[in-house]
Amino acid sequence: MKHKGLLIVISGFSGAGKGTLVKKLTGEYEDYALSISMTTRDPRPGEEHGREYFFAEKEEFEEKIAKDGFIEYAGYCGNYYGTPKDYVLSMLEQGKNVILEIEIQGAMKVKEKFPEAVLLFVMTPSVGELKSRLIGRGTESEEVILKRLSRAAEEAVGIEDYDYVIVNDDLDTCVKELHELMKKSCEGIQESHHPSHYKELIENCRAELNALAKGEK
Ligand code: ADP
Ligand code: 5GP
């Protein structure tokens, strides 16, 4: 099925800055529409229903699954997260580039259903930086942070399945880089951001995340 707009999937470890990056990108450029997911996790302070997420009880979420209301959904650290279908399809039809900020299982499901989608993985310059952003955000308990870092170790295995890697070091530079990459992507895959160019960073992150997950650090 071909659509007019580009379907963009953005994944990355918790705390890498995906939310921050996407907020700035959609704020600065009109070409994008951000899909708002449904989740069963509790809102963080400052988050609003219908803005960051549609917050729902498990029963409501499962009803929507039964009605085939999601493009994809997945379990993440004990909660459901899913992409409601209607908004995404209608925005693509209107020619908007639609961003899905979702985790890796969901990303792979989207790739199956929409082979033309562009998949992008956001990394930090180091695992130390990831950990300090996650702690610095101050929205999760130490237990949840550890769960998320351990999940990051699992997700690190799948980075090569993405079309692009982008490193969120300086935020403004990364936003510009991301926009340029998406513009060029319409003309075909851009080799410069292929995961094979980030081999060393990926390997280092994997090793450090595995050590963290095993409690060695
Ligand atoms: P994610 O959505 O990937 O879990 P967030 O967007 O919530 O991550 O960012 C995690 C934390 O890192 C936030 O406190 C955010 O302000 C901070 N952050 C995001 N991008 C950068 C950056 N480029 N440099 C420094 N801090 C950043
Ligand atoms: P958070 O709780 O930090 O907002 O999100 C946790 C993880 O869930 C992140 O990796 C985020 O990208 C992912 N996520 C958010 N919405 C969706 C969704 O609709 N589907 C899937 N599969 N993952 C999502």
PDB file of C-alpha atoms and ligand atoms in Angstrom:
ATOM      1  CA  MET A   1       0.000   0.000   0.000  1.00  0.00           C
ATOM      2  CA  LYS A   2       1.591   3.334  -1.059  1.00  0.00           C
ATOM      3  CA  HIS A   3       0.879   6.573   0.815  1.00  0.00           C
ATOM      4  CA  LYS A   4       1.792  10.116  -0.001  1.00  0.00           C
ATOM      5  CA  GLY A   5       3.639  10.934   3.210  1.00  0.00           C
ATOM      6  CA  LEU A   6       6.742   9.283   4.623  1.00  0.00           C
ATOM      7  CA  LEU A   7       6.253   6.966   7.595  1.00  0.00           C
ATOM      8  CA  ILE A   8       9.131   7.537  10.024  1.00  0.00           C
ATOM      9  CA  VAL A   9       9.809   5.216  12.937  1.00  0.00           C
ATOM     10  CA  ILE A  10      12.058   6.523  15.692  1.00  0.00           C
ATOM     11  CA  SER A  11      13.371   4.144  18.353  1.00  0.00           C
ATOM     12  CA  GLY A  12      16.215   4.259  20.815  1.00  0.00           C
ATOM     13  CA  PHE A  13      17.120   3.442  24.394  1.00  0.00           C
ATOM     14  CA  SER A  14      15.028   4.997  27.114  1.00  0.00           C
ATOM     15  CA  GLY A  15      16.662   8.322  28.024  1.00  0.00           C
ATOM     16  CA  ALA A  16      18.429   8.776  24.659  1.00  0.00           C
ATOM     17  CA  GLY A  17      16.342  11.887  24.043  1.00  0.00           C
ATOM     18  CA  LYS A  18      13.792  10.637  21.476  1.00  0.00           C
ATOM     19  CA  GLY A  19      10.907  12.559  23.010  1.00  0.00           C
ATOM     20  CA  THR A  20      12.927  15.774  23.273  1.00  0.00           C
ATOM     21  CA  LEU A  21      14.222  15.415  19.732  1.00  0.00           C
ATOM     22  CA  VAL A  22      10.834  14.730  18.182  1.00  0.00           C
ATOM     23  CA  LYS A  23       9.174  17.577  20.089  1.00  0.00           C
ATOM     24  CA  LYS A  24      11.758  20.029  18.740  1.00  0.00           C
ATOM     25  CA  LEU A  25      11.604  18.626  15.209  1.00  0.00           C
ATOM     26  CA  THR A  26       7.808  18.863  15.005  1.00  0.00           C
ATOM     27  CA  GLY A  27       7.934  22.318  16.625  1.00  0.00           C
ATOM     28  CA  GLU A  28      10.439  23.661  14.096  1.00  0.00           C
ATOM     29  CA  TYR A  29       9.209  22.101  10.870  1.00  0.00           C
ATOM     30  CA  GLU A  30       5.661  21.820   9.599  1.00  0.00           C
ATOM     31  CA  ASP A  31       6.322  18.750   7.476  1.00  0.00           C
ATOM     32  CA  TYR A  32       5.743  16.303  10.324  1.00  0.00           C
ATOM     33  CA  ALA A  33       2.806  14.891  12.248  1.00  0.00           C
ATOM     34  CA  LEU A  34       3.487  13.014  15.446  1.00  0.00           C
ATOM     35  CA  SER A  35       1.395   9.953  16.220  1.00  0.00           C
ATOM     36  CA  ILE A  36       0.175   9.889  19.813  1.00  0.00           C
ATOM     37  CA  SER A  37       0.331   6.413  21.282  1.00  0.00           C
ATOM     38  CA  MET A  38      -1.919   4.763  23.800  1.00  0.00           C
ATOM     39  CA  THR A  39      -0.294   3.372  26.930  1.00  0.00           C
ATOM     40  CA  THR A  40      -1.266   1.710  30.195  1.00  0.00           C
ATOM     41  CA  ARG A  41       1.657   3.276  32.084  1.00  0.00           C
ATOM     42  CA  ASP A  42       0.959   6.072  34.573  1.00  0.00           C
ATOM     43  CA  PRO A  43       1.426   9.673  33.393  1.00  0.00           C
ATOM     44  CA  ARG A  44       4.655  11.377  34.481  1.00  0.00           C
ATOM     45  CA  PRO A  45       4.349  14.748  36.172  1.00  0.00           C
ATOM     46  CA  GLY A  46       3.534  17.324  33.465  1.00  0.00           C
ATOM     47  CA  GLU A  47       2.268  14.792  30.940  1.00  0.00           C
ATOM     48  CA  GLU A  48      -1.251  15.309  29.600  1.00  0.00           C
ATOM     49  CA  HIS A  49      -3.809  12.848  28.282  1.00  0.00           C
ATOM     50  CA  GLY A  50      -4.005  13.328  24.503  1.00  0.00           C
ATOM     51  CA  ARG A  51      -0.714  15.245  24.290  1.00  0.00           C
ATOM     52  CA  GLU A  52       2.114  12.872  25.276  1.00  0.00           C
ATOM     53  CA  TYR A  53      -0.070   9.763  25.295  1.00  0.00           C
ATOM     54  CA  PHE A  54      -3.638   8.548  25.513  1.00  0.00           C
ATOM     55  CA  PHE A  55      -3.451   7.032  28.977  1.00  0.00           C
ATOM     56  CA  ALA A  56      -5.720   4.015  29.375  1.00  0.00           C
ATOM     57  CA  GLU A  57      -6.555   1.132  31.675  1.00  0.00           C
ATOM     58  CA  LYS A  58      -5.538  -2.363  30.600  1.00  0.00           C
ATOM     59  CA  GLU A  59      -9.172  -3.268  29.754  1.00  0.00           C
ATOM     60  CA  GLU A  60      -9.615  -0.298  27.407  1.00  0.00           C
ATOM     61  CA  PHE A  61      -6.324  -1.094  25.702  1.00  0.00           C
ATOM     62  CA  GLU A  62      -7.308  -4.745  25.231  1.00  0.00           C
ATOM     63  CA  GLU A  63     -10.676  -3.715  23.790  1.00  0.00           C
ATOM     64  CA  LYS A  64      -8.876  -1.605  21.186  1.00  0.00           C
ATOM     65  CA  ILE A  65      -6.633  -4.568  20.339  1.00  0.00           C
ATOM     66  CA  ALA A  66      -9.743  -6.717  19.834  1.00  0.00           C
ATOM     67  CA  LYS A  67     -11.226  -4.084  17.503  1.00  0.00           C
ATOM     68  CA  ASP A  68      -8.027  -4.050  15.409  1.00  0.00           C
ATOM     69  CA  GLY A  69      -7.525  -0.405  16.355  1.00  0.00           C
ATOM     70  CA  PHE A  70      -3.708  -0.448  16.400  1.00  0.00           C
ATOM     71  CA  ILE A  71      -1.106  -0.468  13.632  1.00  0.00           C
ATOM     72  CA  GLU A  72       1.091  -2.206  16.190  1.00  0.00           C
ATOM     73  CA  TYR A  73       1.330  -2.636  19.935  1.00  0.00           C
ATOM     74  CA  ALA A  74       3.875  -4.118  22.316  1.00  0.00           C
ATOM     75  CA  GLY A  75       4.648  -4.777  25.956  1.00  0.00           C
ATOM     76  CA  TYR A  76       7.440  -2.704  27.478  1.00  0.00           C
ATOM     77  CA  CYS A  77       8.637  -2.965  31.109  1.00  0.00           C
ATOM     78  CA  GLY A  78       5.244  -4.190  32.318  1.00  0.00           C
ATOM     79  CA  ASN A  79       2.922  -1.932  30.285  1.00  0.00           C
ATOM     80  CA  TYR A  80       1.189  -1.918  26.919  1.00  0.00           C
ATOM     81  CA  TYR A  81       2.042   0.703  24.294  1.00  0.00           C
ATOM     82  CA  GLY A  82       0.297   0.955  20.901  1.00  0.00           C
ATOM     83  CA  THR A  83      -0.067   3.120  17.790  1.00  0.00           C
ATOM     84  CA  PRO A  84      -3.718   3.971  17.012  1.00  0.00           C
ATOM     85  CA  LYS A  85      -4.430   3.275  13.353  1.00  0.00           C
ATOM     86  CA  ASP A  86      -6.834   5.989  12.179  1.00  0.00           C
ATOM     87  CA  TYR A  87      -4.722   9.103  12.761  1.00  0.00           C
ATOM     88  CA  VAL A  88      -1.605   7.676  11.119  1.00  0.00           C
ATOM     89  CA  LEU A  89      -3.378   6.486   7.974  1.00  0.00           C
ATOM     90  CA  SER A  90      -5.274   9.733   7.560  1.00  0.00           C
ATOM     91  CA  MET A  91      -2.145  11.912   8.012  1.00  0.00           C
ATOM     92  CA  LEU A  92      -0.186   9.818   5.492  1.00  0.00           C
ATOM     93  CA  GLU A  93      -3.032  10.213   3.010  1.00  0.00           C
ATOM     94  CA  GLN A  94      -2.843  13.986   3.533  1.00  0.00           C
ATOM     95  CA  GLY A  95       0.845  13.887   2.602  1.00  0.00           C
ATOM     96  CA  LYS A  96       2.282  14.478   6.079  1.00  0.00           C
ATOM     97  CA  ASN A  97       5.423  12.696   7.209  1.00  0.00           C
ATOM     98  CA  VAL A  98       4.191  10.767  10.212  1.00  0.00           C
ATOM     99  CA  ILE A  99       6.527  10.023  13.110  1.00  0.00           C
ATOM    100  CA  LEU A 100       6.041   6.976  15.319  1.00  0.00           C
ATOM    101  CA  GLU A 101       8.218   7.113  18.417  1.00  0.00           C
ATOM    102  CA  ILE A 102       8.069   3.451  19.382  1.00  0.00           C
ATOM    103  CA  GLU A 103      10.197   0.629  20.756  1.00  0.00           C
ATOM    104  CA  ILE A 104      11.886  -2.056  18.739  1.00  0.00           C
ATOM    105  CA  GLN A 105       9.231  -4.837  18.634  1.00  0.00           C
ATOM    106  CA  GLY A 106       6.675  -2.337  17.366  1.00  0.00           C
ATOM    107  CA  ALA A 107       9.203  -0.950  14.879  1.00  0.00           C
ATOM    108  CA  MET A 108       9.705  -4.407  13.370  1.00  0.00           C
ATOM    109  CA  LYS A 109       5.947  -4.904  13.048  1.00  0.00           C
ATOM    110  CA  VAL A 110       5.648  -1.573  11.235  1.00  0.00           C
ATOM    111  CA  LYS A 111       8.462  -2.587   8.868  1.00  0.00           C
ATOM    112  CA  GLU A 112       6.522  -5.748   7.987  1.00  0.00           C
ATOM    113  CA  LYS A 113       3.278  -3.881   7.346  1.00  0.00           C
ATOM    114  CA  PHE A 114       4.834  -0.820   5.688  1.00  0.00           C
ATOM    115  CA  PRO A 115       8.058  -1.853   3.940  1.00  0.00           C
ATOM    116  CA  GLU A 116       8.494   1.716   2.660  1.00  0.00           C
ATOM    117  CA  ALA A 117       8.736   3.110   6.226  1.00  0.00           C
ATOM    118  CA  VAL A 118      12.061   4.644   7.293  1.00  0.00           C
ATOM    119  CA  LEU A 119      13.428   3.273  10.578  1.00  0.00           C
ATOM    120  CA  LEU A 120      15.785   5.337  12.667  1.00  0.00           C
ATOM    121  CA  PHE A 121      17.600   4.444  15.904  1.00  0.00           C
ATOM    122  CA  VAL A 122      18.667   7.253  18.265  1.00  0.00           C
ATOM    123  CA  MET A 123      21.829   6.707  20.310  1.00  0.00           C
ATOM    124  CA  THR A 124      23.772   8.724  22.861  1.00  0.00           C
ATOM    125  CA  PRO A 125      27.530   9.294  22.492  1.00  0.00           C
ATOM    126  CA  SER A 126      28.064   6.808  25.371  1.00  0.00           C
ATOM    127  CA  VAL A 127      26.208   4.613  27.857  1.00  0.00           C
ATOM    128  CA  GLY A 128      27.460   6.879  30.657  1.00  0.00           C
ATOM    129  CA  GLU A 129      25.606   9.777  29.003  1.00  0.00           C
ATOM    130  CA  LEU A 130      22.487   7.617  28.572  1.00  0.00           C
ATOM    131  CA  LYS A 131      22.500   6.686  32.236  1.00  0.00           C
ATOM    132  CA  SER A 132      22.971  10.259  33.377  1.00  0.00           C
ATOM    133  CA  ARG A 133      20.119  11.499  31.134  1.00  0.00           C
ATOM    134  CA  LEU A 134      17.830   8.783  32.434  1.00  0.00           C
ATOM    135  CA  ILE A 135      18.701   9.594  36.048  1.00  0.00           C
ATOM    136  CA  GLY A 136      18.695  13.354  35.337  1.00  0.00           C
ATOM    137  CA  ARG A 137      15.145  13.223  33.936  1.00  0.00           C
ATOM    138  CA  GLY A 138      14.101  12.328  37.476  1.00  0.00           C
ATOM    139  CA  THR A 139      10.835  10.680  36.447  1.00  0.00           C
ATOM    140  CA  GLU A 140      11.523   7.043  37.313  1.00  0.00           C
ATOM    141  CA  SER A 141      12.511   5.166  40.455  1.00  0.00           C
ATOM    142  CA  GLU A 142      15.910   3.474  40.614  1.00  0.00           C
ATOM    143  CA  GLU A 143      14.174   0.128  40.085  1.00  0.00           C
ATOM    144  CA  VAL A 144      12.459   1.305  36.877  1.00  0.00           C
ATOM    145  CA  ILE A 145      15.713   2.866  35.623  1.00  0.00           C
ATOM    146  CA  LEU A 146      17.462  -0.481  36.040  1.00  0.00           C
ATOM    147  CA  LYS A 147      14.628  -2.252  34.199  1.00  0.00           C
ATOM    148  CA  ARG A 148      14.908   0.238  31.345  1.00  0.00           C
ATOM    149  CA  LEU A 149      18.699  -0.145  31.128  1.00  0.00           C
ATOM    150  CA  SER A 150      18.300  -3.880  31.070  1.00  0.00           C
ATOM    151  CA  ARG A 151      15.702  -3.545  28.308  1.00  0.00           C
ATOM    152  CA  ALA A 152      18.192  -1.308  26.459  1.00  0.00           C
ATOM    153  CA  ALA A 153      20.688  -4.191  26.524  1.00  0.00           C
ATOM    154  CA  GLU A 154      18.072  -6.374  24.758  1.00  0.00           C
ATOM    155  CA  GLU A 155      17.186  -3.651  22.263  1.00  0.00           C
ATOM    156  CA  ALA A 156      20.856  -3.066  21.385  1.00  0.00           C
ATOM    157  CA  VAL A 157      20.861  -6.429  19.618  1.00  0.00           C
ATOM    158  CA  GLY A 158      18.480  -5.134  16.943  1.00  0.00           C
ATOM    159  CA  ILE A 159      20.117  -1.854  15.878  1.00  0.00           C
ATOM    160  CA  GLU A 160      21.307  -3.282  12.553  1.00  0.00           C
ATOM    161  CA  ASP A 161      17.661  -3.858  11.548  1.00  0.00           C
ATOM    162  CA  TYR A 162      17.199  -0.072  11.331  1.00  0.00           C
ATOM    163  CA  ASP A 163      17.866   1.996   8.217  1.00  0.00           C
ATOM    164  CA  TYR A 164      19.668   4.745  10.100  1.00  0.00           C
ATOM    165  CA  VAL A 165      21.513   5.546  13.305  1.00  0.00           C
ATOM    166  CA  ILE A 166      21.575   9.087  14.616  1.00  0.00           C
ATOM    167  CA  VAL A 167      23.635  10.242  17.621  1.00  0.00           C
ATOM    168  CA  ASN A 168      21.896  12.739  19.888  1.00  0.00           C
ATOM    169  CA  ASP A 169      24.889  14.633  21.258  1.00  0.00           C
ATOM    170  CA  ASP A 170      24.115  18.343  20.800  1.00  0.00           C
ATOM    171  CA  LEU A 171      20.321  18.609  20.526  1.00  0.00           C
ATOM    172  CA  ASP A 172      20.078  21.441  17.969  1.00  0.00           C
ATOM    173  CA  THR A 173      22.636  19.794  15.666  1.00  0.00           C
ATOM    174  CA  CYS A 174      20.801  16.491  15.934  1.00  0.00           C
ATOM    175  CA  VAL A 175      17.428  18.050  15.053  1.00  0.00           C
ATOM    176  CA  LYS A 176      18.904  19.656  11.914  1.00  0.00           C
ATOM    177  CA  GLU A 177      20.686  16.445  10.982  1.00  0.00           C
ATOM    178  CA  LEU A 178      17.482  14.466  11.404  1.00  0.00           C
ATOM    179  CA  HIS A 179      15.472  16.847   9.245  1.00  0.00           C
ATOM    180  CA  GLU A 180      18.111  16.805   6.478  1.00  0.00           C
ATOM    181  CA  LEU A 181      18.242  13.024   6.619  1.00  0.00           C
ATOM    182  CA  MET A 182      14.463  12.732   6.289  1.00  0.00           C
ATOM    183  CA  LYS A 183      14.416  15.177   3.370  1.00  0.00           C
ATOM    184  CA  LYS A 184      17.080  13.171   1.534  1.00  0.00           C
ATOM    185  CA  SER A 185      15.413   9.897   2.474  1.00  0.00           C
ATOM    186  CA  CYS A 186      12.537  10.699   0.158  1.00  0.00           C
ATOM    187  CA  GLU A 187      15.040  10.303  -2.684  1.00  0.00           C
ATOM    188  CA  GLY A 188      16.385   6.970  -1.406  1.00  0.00           C
ATOM    189  CA  ILE A 189      18.327   5.426   1.470  1.00  0.00           C
ATOM    190  CA  GLN A 190      21.230   7.577   2.693  1.00  0.00           C
ATOM    191  CA  GLU A 191      24.330   5.462   3.266  1.00  0.00           C
ATOM    192  CA  SER A 192      26.061   8.003   5.550  1.00  0.00           C
ATOM    193  CA  HIS A 193      23.827   7.121   8.517  1.00  0.00           C
ATOM    194  CA  HIS A 194      23.710   3.374   7.936  1.00  0.00           C
ATOM    195  CA  PRO A 195      24.323   1.338  11.151  1.00  0.00           C
ATOM    196  CA  SER A 196      27.502  -0.105   9.593  1.00  0.00           C
ATOM    197  CA  HIS A 197      29.111   3.353   9.997  1.00  0.00           C
ATOM    198  CA  TYR A 198      28.517   3.227  13.763  1.00  0.00           C
ATOM    199  CA  LYS A 199      29.965  -0.213  14.397  1.00  0.00           C
ATOM    200  CA  GLU A 200      32.337   0.826  17.183  1.00  0.00           C
ATOM    201  CA  LEU A 201      29.748   2.890  19.055  1.00  0.00           C
ATOM    202  CA  ILE A 202      27.185   0.075  18.777  1.00  0.00           C
ATOM    203  CA  GLU A 203      29.656  -2.574  19.984  1.00  0.00           C
ATOM    204  CA  ASN A 204      30.778  -0.406  22.928  1.00  0.00           C
ATOM    205  CA  CYS A 205      27.183   0.310  23.936  1.00  0.00           C
ATOM    206  CA  ARG A 206      26.269  -3.361  23.742  1.00  0.00           C
ATOM    207  CA  ALA A 207      29.187  -4.381  25.955  1.00  0.00           C
ATOM    208  CA  GLU A 208      28.475  -1.676  28.545  1.00  0.00           C
ATOM    209  CA  LEU A 209      24.725  -2.263  28.609  1.00  0.00           C
ATOM    210  CA  ASN A 210      25.254  -6.003  29.043  1.00  0.00           C
ATOM    211  CA  ALA A 211      27.612  -5.360  31.948  1.00  0.00           C
ATOM    212  CA  LEU A 212      25.045  -2.995  33.507  1.00  0.00           C
ATOM    213  CA  ALA A 213      22.229  -5.509  33.027  1.00  0.00           C
ATOM    214  CA  LYS A 214      24.310  -8.169  34.789  1.00  0.00           C
ATOM    215  CA  GLY A 215      24.957  -5.769  37.655  1.00  0.00           C
ATOM    216  CA  GLU A 216      28.684  -5.636  36.907  1.00  0.00           C
ATOM    217  CA  LYS A 217      28.796  -1.820  36.856  1.00  0.00           C
TER     218      LYS A 217
HETATM  219  P1  ADP B   1      13.492   9.390  25.708  1.00  0.00           P
HETATM  220  O1  ADP B   1      12.245   9.954  25.116  1.00  0.00           O
HETATM  221  O2  ADP B   1      14.420   8.822  24.677  1.00  0.00           O
HETATM  222  O3  ADP B   1      13.277   8.416  26.828  1.00  0.00           O
HETATM  223  P2  ADP B   1      13.851  12.114  26.761  1.00  0.00           P
HETATM  224  O4  ADP B   1      13.526  12.915  25.554  1.00  0.00           O
HETATM  225  O5  ADP B   1      12.858  12.042  27.852  1.00  0.00           O
HETATM  226  O6  ADP B   1      14.304  10.609  26.342  1.00  0.00           O
HETATM  227  O7  ADP B   1      15.238  12.656  27.315  1.00  0.00           O
HETATM  228  C1  ADP B   1      15.846  12.125  28.482  1.00  0.00           C
HETATM  229  C2  ADP B   1      16.530  13.266  29.248  1.00  0.00           C
HETATM  230  O8  ADP B   1      17.675  13.706  28.503  1.00  0.00           O
HETATM  231  C3  ADP B   1      15.636  14.481  29.441  1.00  0.00           C
HETATM  232  O9  ADP B   1      15.857  15.005  30.735  1.00  0.00           O
HETATM  233  C4  ADP B   1      16.110  15.450  28.350  1.00  0.00           C
HETATM  234  O10 ADP B   1      15.929  16.789  28.729  1.00  0.00           O
HETATM  235  C5  ADP B   1      17.589  15.107  28.226  1.00  0.00           C
HETATM  236  N1  ADP B   1      18.139  15.307  26.871  1.00  0.00           N
HETATM  237  C6  ADP B   1      17.556  15.011  25.693  1.00  0.00           C
HETATM  238  N2  ADP B   1      18.384  15.310  24.661  1.00  0.00           N
HETATM  239  C7  ADP B   1      19.513  15.808  25.209  1.00  0.00           C
HETATM  240  C8  ADP B   1      20.751  16.290  24.652  1.00  0.00           C
HETATM  241  N3  ADP B   1      20.991  16.321  23.340  1.00  0.00           N
HETATM  242  N4  ADP B   1      21.703  16.713  25.508  1.00  0.00           N
HETATM  243  C9  ADP B   1      21.495  16.672  26.847  1.00  0.00           C
HETATM  244  N5  ADP B   1      20.350  16.227  27.444  1.00  0.00           N
HETATM  245  C10 ADP B   1      19.368  15.795  26.625  1.00  0.00           C
HETATM  246  P1  5GP B   2       8.086   5.883  27.837  1.00  0.00           P
HETATM  247  O1  5GP B   2       7.408   5.139  28.951  1.00  0.00           O
HETATM  248  O2  5GP B   2       9.512   6.256  28.179  1.00  0.00           O
HETATM  249  O3  5GP B   2       7.275   7.055  27.350  1.00  0.00           O
HETATM  250  O4  5GP B   2       8.168   4.884  26.597  1.00  0.00           O
HETATM  251  C1  5GP B   2       8.743   3.609  26.766  1.00  0.00           C
HETATM  252  C2  5GP B   2       9.051   2.986  25.405  1.00  0.00           C
HETATM  253  O5  5GP B   2       7.810   2.754  24.718  1.00  0.00           O
HETATM  254  C3  5GP B   2       9.859   3.901  24.499  1.00  0.00           C
HETATM  255  O6  5GP B   2      10.858   3.095  23.874  1.00  0.00           O
HETATM  256  C4  5GP B   2       8.865   4.394  23.482  1.00  0.00           C
HETATM  257  O7  5GP B   2       9.467   4.663  22.232  1.00  0.00           O
HETATM  258  C5  5GP B   2       7.944   3.191  23.382  1.00  0.00           C
HETATM  259  N1  5GP B   2       6.607   3.490  22.842  1.00  0.00           N
HETATM  260  C6  5GP B   2       5.858   4.610  22.984  1.00  0.00           C
HETATM  261  N2  5GP B   2       4.719   4.494  22.309  1.00  0.00           N
HETATM  262  C7  5GP B   2       4.731   3.287  21.694  1.00  0.00           C
HETATM  263  C8  5GP B   2       3.824   2.608  20.816  1.00  0.00           C
HETATM  264  O8  5GP B   2       2.762   3.079  20.430  1.00  0.00           O
HETATM  265  N3  5GP B   2       4.184   1.358  20.408  1.00  0.00           N
HETATM  266  C9  5GP B   2       5.351   0.761  20.782  1.00  0.00           C
HETATM  267  N4  5GP B   2       5.619  -0.447  20.308  1.00  0.00           N
HETATM  268  N5  5GP B   2       6.229   1.390  21.598  1.00  0.00           N
HETATM  269  C10 5GP B   2       5.929   2.631  22.039  1.00  0.00           C
END
